[in-house]
Amino acid sequence: MNKRKRENKLNGWTWSVTSILLAVLILSGCGSKSGGSIVEGKVNVITTFYPIYEFTKEIGGDDANVVNLLPTGVEPHDWTPRSQDIVNTSKAQLFLYNGAGLEGWVPGFLKGLDKDTQVKPVEVSHGIQLIDAVGDDGHGHGEAAHEEDHDHSHEEGAEAEHDHSHEEGAEEDHAGHDHAEEPAETSTDTHHTDPHTWVSPKSALVMAENIKNSLVEVDPEHKDGYEQRFEALKEKLVKLDNDFTSELSKMPKKDIVVSHQAFGYLCRDYGLTQHAIMGLSPDAEPRAQDIVNLTKTVKEKEVKYIFFEELVSDKLAKTLANEAGVETLVLNPVEGLTKEQASGGENYFTLMEKNLQNLTKALQ
């Protein structure tokens, strides 16, 4: 009797373990699919971070399988790819990255791909009039941009009052705009390309068109679908651009204080000036004197709010706000979604609309 009980108990335990293992295998299979595996019979596109992923998903529709490298809730300045990312990219047809020095790991990453890969790398910021910013970027931003073969050369002898120069022969999209961008107060003698192109809807439109063109190039069979979905995305970006232009032009104030120097393109295209606590990277540490200088700027410009970001610590923004006796607000560089934002259905457009609301509140 005891022997039978032991056998039944053992059989039950074995079945439980087997069930658990089967469940784990099933879940891991589902997870690898939803997490972004290569799909045979579709155009596979690897994107480096959130805005490119969202635009590519919208334009690609059901014709493209889009895999984003950057996990949810991770700040792109702090991320480096894994070996599995090299494997997936080697099997893909397109590799879309921002360029302008954002992804300093790209040159080495591309050299590490399988020698037989057919993947086409595309720098989606190509054609945007880039900004040269003064200050420590913390991760060598801008260095990779000059190693790669593209036409983002910069003019020498830019106007000193703005401390940035622009690409020669760039497209006319930004012509006529007041380039009201101010470098970080943490300025050094180094110049780096500002990579935060997507934060301006005007630049985002250039990026979206580059994405569409690359999809059409590798998959001409589905050209009509790509073109149609791009037009729908373009319509939303144009509306967003018009909203920013209309609302911000009414604002009596034009100076914003931000946690890191991520809003140069937005400021240039909509007539604002940013004063940043940190440089192009949120890891670039300010000096005590920089905080003192910014506190003085806040008071002189009658700034009411210090902007901080959700993917990086708000400690310095709150410190400055306390020093200056003002409040804090979110200004999102849309580098990625938090887990809460992702589960709540937020996207580039909802976050940018919230940015506009907070900007109008701060600039009253």
C-alpha positions as CSV (number, residue, x, y, z in Angstrom):
1,M,0.0,0.0,0.0
2,N,2.8,2.4,1.0
3,K,4.7,1.4,-2.2
4,R,1.6,2.2,-4.4
5,K,1.2,5.6,-2.6
6,R,4.9,6.4,-3.2
7,E,4.5,5.4,-6.9
8,N,1.4,7.5,-7.3
9,K,3.1,10.4,-5.6
10,L,6.1,10.0,-7.8
11,N,4.0,9.8,-10.9
12,G,2.1,12.9,-9.9
13,W,5.3,14.8,-9.2
14,T,6.8,13.7,-12.6
15,W,3.6,14.8,-14.4
16,S,3.7,18.2,-12.6
17,V,7.3,18.8,-13.6
18,T,6.6,17.7,-17.2
19,S,3.6,20.1,-17.3
20,I,5.7,23.0,-16.0
21,L,8.5,22.3,-18.5
22,L,6.0,22.1,-21.4
23,A,4.4,25.3,-20.2
24,V,7.8,27.0,-20.1
25,L,8.7,25.8,-23.6
26,I,5.3,27.0,-25.0
27,L,5.7,30.4,-23.2
28,S,9.3,30.8,-24.3
29,G,8.2,30.0,-27.9
30,C,5.5,32.6,-27.7
31,G,7.8,35.1,-26.0
32,S,10.5,34.8,-28.7
33,K,7.8,35.4,-31.4
34,S,6.3,38.5,-29.7
35,G,9.7,39.7,-28.6
36,G,10.9,39.9,-32.1
37,S,12.1,36.9,-34.1
38,I,12.9,36.8,-37.8
39,V,9.9,35.7,-39.8
40,E,10.4,33.8,-43.1
41,G,8.5,35.2,-46.1
42,K,8.4,38.8,-44.9
43,V,10.6,41.8,-45.1
44,N,12.5,41.7,-41.7
45,V,13.4,45.1,-40.4
46,I,15.6,45.7,-37.4
47,T,15.3,49.1,-35.7
48,T,17.6,50.5,-33.1
49,F,15.2,52.4,-30.8
50,Y,11.6,53.4,-30.3
51,P,10.7,56.3,-32.7
52,I,12.2,54.5,-35.7
53,Y,10.4,51.3,-34.6
54,E,7.0,53.1,-34.4
55,F,7.4,54.9,-37.7
56,T,8.5,51.6,-39.4
57,K,5.6,49.7,-37.9
58,E,3.1,52.2,-39.2
59,I,4.6,52.3,-42.7
60,G,5.4,48.6,-42.9
61,G,2.0,47.4,-41.8
62,D,1.4,43.7,-42.4
63,D,4.0,43.6,-45.1
64,A,7.0,44.0,-42.8
65,N,8.1,42.2,-39.6
66,V,9.7,44.9,-37.5
67,V,12.0,44.0,-34.6
68,N,13.2,46.7,-32.2
69,L,16.6,46.2,-30.4
70,L,16.1,48.6,-27.5
71,P,14.0,47.0,-24.6
72,T,11.0,49.0,-23.1
73,G,12.0,51.3,-20.3
74,V,15.7,51.6,-21.3
75,E,17.4,54.9,-22.2
76,P,19.2,54.5,-25.6
77,H,22.3,56.4,-24.4
78,D,23.1,53.6,-22.0
79,W,22.4,50.6,-24.2
80,T,24.6,48.2,-26.2
81,P,23.5,45.3,-28.4
82,R,23.7,41.6,-27.5
83,S,25.0,38.7,-29.6
84,Q,21.4,37.7,-30.5
85,D,20.9,41.1,-32.0
86,I,23.8,40.5,-34.3
87,V,22.3,37.1,-35.3
88,N,18.9,38.6,-36.0
89,T,20.2,41.6,-37.9
90,S,22.4,39.3,-40.1
91,K,19.2,37.5,-41.2
92,A,17.2,40.7,-41.8
93,Q,16.7,42.7,-45.0
94,L,16.9,46.2,-43.4
95,F,18.7,47.7,-40.5
96,L,17.4,51.1,-39.6
97,Y,19.4,53.3,-37.2
98,N,19.1,57.0,-36.4
99,G,22.7,58.0,-37.1
100,A,24.0,61.5,-36.3
101,G,26.2,59.8,-33.7
102,L,23.3,58.5,-31.5
103,E,24.3,54.8,-31.8
104,G,28.0,54.9,-31.3
105,W,28.2,51.1,-31.4
106,V,26.8,50.8,-35.0
107,P,30.2,50.7,-37.0
108,G,31.5,47.8,-34.8
109,F,28.1,46.2,-34.9
110,L,27.9,46.2,-38.7
111,K,31.4,44.8,-38.9
112,G,30.3,41.9,-36.6
113,L,27.5,40.8,-38.9
114,D,27.7,37.5,-40.8
115,K,29.8,37.8,-43.9
116,D,27.0,36.5,-46.1
117,T,24.3,38.9,-44.8
118,Q,22.2,40.7,-47.3
119,V,21.0,43.3,-44.7
120,K,20.9,46.9,-45.9
121,P,21.9,49.5,-43.3
122,V,20.0,52.8,-43.6
123,E,20.8,56.0,-41.6
124,V,17.3,57.5,-41.3
125,S,18.4,60.9,-40.2
126,H,20.1,61.4,-43.6
127,G,18.9,64.7,-45.2
128,I,18.2,66.5,-41.9
129,Q,20.1,69.7,-41.3
130,L,22.2,68.5,-38.3
131,I,23.1,70.6,-35.3
132,D,26.6,70.8,-33.9
133,A,26.3,71.2,-30.1
134,V,29.0,72.3,-27.6
135,G,29.4,70.2,-24.5
136,D,30.3,66.8,-23.2
137,D,28.1,64.1,-24.5
138,G,29.3,61.4,-22.2
139,H,29.4,58.7,-24.8
140,G,31.3,60.0,-27.7
141,H,28.2,61.0,-29.7
142,G,29.1,62.4,-33.0
143,E,32.3,60.4,-33.4
144,A,30.6,57.5,-35.1
145,A,28.8,59.8,-37.4
146,H,32.0,60.9,-39.0
147,E,33.3,57.3,-39.4
148,E,30.4,56.2,-41.5
149,D,30.0,56.9,-45.2
150,H,27.4,59.6,-45.4
151,D,27.0,63.3,-46.4
152,H,26.5,64.9,-43.1
153,S,29.4,67.2,-43.4
154,H,29.2,70.4,-41.4
155,E,30.1,74.0,-42.2
156,E,33.0,75.6,-40.5
157,G,32.8,78.9,-38.8
158,A,29.2,78.8,-37.5
159,E,27.8,81.8,-35.8
160,A,29.3,82.0,-32.4
161,E,26.1,83.1,-30.7
162,H,24.5,79.8,-31.4
163,D,27.6,77.6,-31.2
164,H,26.4,75.2,-33.8
165,S,26.9,74.6,-37.5
166,H,24.8,72.9,-40.1
167,E,25.2,70.5,-42.9
168,E,26.1,72.0,-46.3
169,G,23.6,71.3,-49.0
170,A,21.0,69.9,-46.7
171,E,17.4,69.7,-47.8
172,E,15.3,72.9,-47.7
173,D,13.0,71.6,-45.0
174,H,14.5,73.8,-42.3
175,A,15.2,76.9,-44.4
176,G,14.0,80.1,-42.9
177,H,13.8,78.9,-39.3
178,D,15.3,80.8,-36.4
179,H,17.9,78.5,-35.1
180,A,17.3,79.4,-31.5
181,E,19.2,76.6,-29.8
182,E,21.6,77.3,-26.9
183,P,24.2,74.7,-25.8
184,A,24.4,73.2,-22.4
185,E,25.7,75.4,-19.6
186,T,28.1,72.5,-19.0
187,S,30.0,73.7,-22.1
188,T,33.5,72.5,-22.9
189,D,35.7,73.1,-25.9
190,T,34.4,69.9,-27.6
191,H,31.8,69.8,-30.4
192,H,29.5,66.9,-31.1
193,T,26.6,66.3,-33.5
194,D,23.3,66.6,-31.7
195,P,21.6,63.2,-32.5
196,H,18.1,64.0,-31.2
197,T,16.5,64.6,-34.6
198,W,13.2,62.9,-34.0
199,V,12.1,65.3,-31.3
200,S,11.1,67.8,-33.9
201,P,8.1,66.8,-36.1
202,K,9.8,68.5,-39.0
203,S,12.8,66.2,-38.8
204,A,10.6,63.2,-37.9
205,L,8.9,63.7,-41.3
206,V,12.3,63.4,-43.1
207,M,13.0,60.2,-41.1
208,A,9.6,58.7,-42.0
209,E,10.2,59.3,-45.7
210,N,13.6,57.7,-45.5
211,I,12.1,54.7,-43.8
212,K,9.4,54.5,-46.5
213,N,12.0,54.7,-49.3
214,S,14.1,52.0,-47.8
215,L,11.1,49.6,-47.5
216,V,10.2,50.3,-51.1
217,E,13.8,49.6,-52.2
218,V,14.0,46.2,-50.6
219,D,10.4,45.2,-51.2
220,P,9.1,46.9,-54.4
221,E,6.3,44.4,-54.6
222,H,4.5,46.1,-51.7
223,K,5.3,49.7,-52.8
224,D,1.7,50.8,-53.0
225,G,1.0,49.7,-49.4
226,Y,4.1,51.4,-48.1
227,E,3.3,54.6,-50.0
228,Q,-0.3,54.7,-48.7
229,R,0.6,54.1,-45.1
230,F,3.4,56.7,-45.3
231,E,0.9,59.3,-46.5
232,A,-1.3,58.5,-43.5
233,L,1.7,58.9,-41.1
234,K,2.8,62.1,-43.0
235,E,-0.6,63.6,-42.4
236,K,-0.3,63.1,-38.7
237,L,3.2,64.5,-38.6
238,V,2.2,67.6,-40.6
239,K,-0.7,68.2,-38.2
240,L,1.7,67.8,-35.2
241,D,4.1,70.2,-36.8
242,N,1.3,72.7,-37.5
243,D,0.1,72.5,-33.9
244,F,3.6,73.1,-32.5
245,T,4.1,76.1,-34.9
246,S,0.7,77.6,-34.1
247,E,0.8,77.2,-30.3
248,L,4.4,78.0,-29.6
249,S,4.4,81.1,-31.8
250,K,1.8,82.6,-29.4
251,M,3.9,82.1,-26.3
252,P,5.3,85.2,-24.7
253,K,8.4,83.3,-23.4
254,K,10.9,81.4,-25.5
255,D,13.4,79.9,-23.0
256,I,13.2,76.4,-21.5
257,V,15.4,74.7,-19.0
258,V,15.8,71.0,-19.6
259,S,17.5,68.1,-17.9
260,H,19.6,67.1,-20.9
261,Q,20.4,68.7,-24.2
262,A,17.9,66.7,-26.2
263,F,15.6,69.5,-27.6
264,G,17.9,71.4,-30.0
265,Y,15.9,70.4,-33.2
266,L,12.6,71.2,-31.5
267,C,13.9,74.6,-30.3
268,R,15.5,75.4,-33.7
269,D,12.3,74.6,-35.6
270,Y,9.8,76.4,-33.3
271,G,11.8,79.4,-32.2
272,L,12.8,78.4,-28.6
273,T,16.1,78.4,-26.7
274,Q,17.1,75.5,-24.5
275,H,19.3,75.8,-21.4
276,A,20.4,72.3,-20.4
277,I,21.6,71.0,-17.0
278,M,23.5,68.1,-18.7
279,G,25.0,67.7,-22.2
280,L,23.9,65.6,-25.1
281,S,23.9,62.5,-22.9
282,P,21.9,62.4,-19.7
283,D,25.1,60.9,-18.1
284,A,27.2,64.0,-18.7
285,E,27.6,65.5,-15.2
286,P,27.3,69.2,-14.6
287,R,29.6,71.1,-12.2
288,A,28.4,73.0,-9.2
289,Q,29.1,76.2,-11.0
290,D,26.8,75.2,-13.8
291,I,23.9,74.8,-11.4
292,V,24.7,78.2,-10.0
293,N,24.7,79.7,-13.5
294,L,21.5,78.0,-14.5
295,T,19.8,79.2,-11.3
296,K,20.7,82.7,-12.3
297,T,19.4,82.1,-15.9
298,V,16.1,80.8,-14.4
299,K,15.6,84.0,-12.5
300,E,16.7,86.3,-15.2
301,K,14.5,84.6,-17.9
302,E,11.6,84.3,-15.4
303,V,11.4,80.5,-16.0
304,K,8.6,78.9,-14.1
305,Y,9.3,75.2,-14.7
306,I,12.4,72.9,-15.0
307,F,11.7,70.1,-17.4
308,F,12.8,66.5,-16.5
309,E,12.5,63.2,-18.3
310,E,10.9,59.9,-17.3
311,L,13.7,57.5,-18.4
312,V,16.4,59.3,-16.5
313,S,16.8,60.5,-12.9
314,D,15.0,63.7,-12.0
315,K,17.4,64.4,-9.1
316,L,19.3,67.3,-10.8
317,A,16.2,68.9,-12.2
318,K,14.6,68.9,-8.8
319,T,17.8,70.2,-7.2
320,L,17.8,73.1,-9.7
321,A,14.1,73.7,-9.2
322,N,14.6,73.9,-5.4
323,E,17.5,76.2,-5.8
324,A,15.6,78.5,-8.1
325,G,12.3,78.2,-6.2
326,V,10.3,76.9,-9.2
327,E,8.4,73.7,-10.1
328,T,9.1,70.8,-12.4
329,L,7.3,69.4,-15.5
330,V,7.9,66.5,-17.9
331,L,9.3,67.2,-21.3
332,N,9.8,63.8,-23.0
333,P,12.5,63.4,-25.7
334,V,10.6,60.3,-26.8
335,E,13.7,58.1,-26.8
336,G,11.6,55.2,-25.5
337,L,8.5,54.3,-23.6
338,T,8.3,53.3,-20.0
339,K,6.6,50.0,-19.2
340,E,3.6,51.9,-18.0
341,Q,3.4,54.0,-21.1
342,A,3.7,50.9,-23.3
343,S,0.9,49.1,-21.5
344,G,-1.2,52.3,-21.5
345,G,-1.1,52.6,-25.3
346,E,1.1,55.7,-25.4
347,N,3.0,56.4,-28.6
348,Y,5.1,59.1,-30.3
349,F,2.1,61.3,-31.0
350,T,0.5,61.1,-27.6
351,L,3.8,61.9,-25.9
352,M,4.5,64.8,-28.3
353,E,1.1,66.2,-27.7
354,K,1.7,66.1,-23.9
355,N,5.0,67.9,-24.6
356,L,3.2,70.6,-26.4
357,Q,0.7,71.0,-23.5
358,N,3.6,71.3,-21.0
359,L,5.5,73.7,-23.1
360,T,2.6,76.0,-23.5
361,K,2.0,75.8,-19.7
362,A,5.7,76.7,-19.0
363,L,6.0,79.5,-21.5
364,Q,2.9,81.5,-20.5
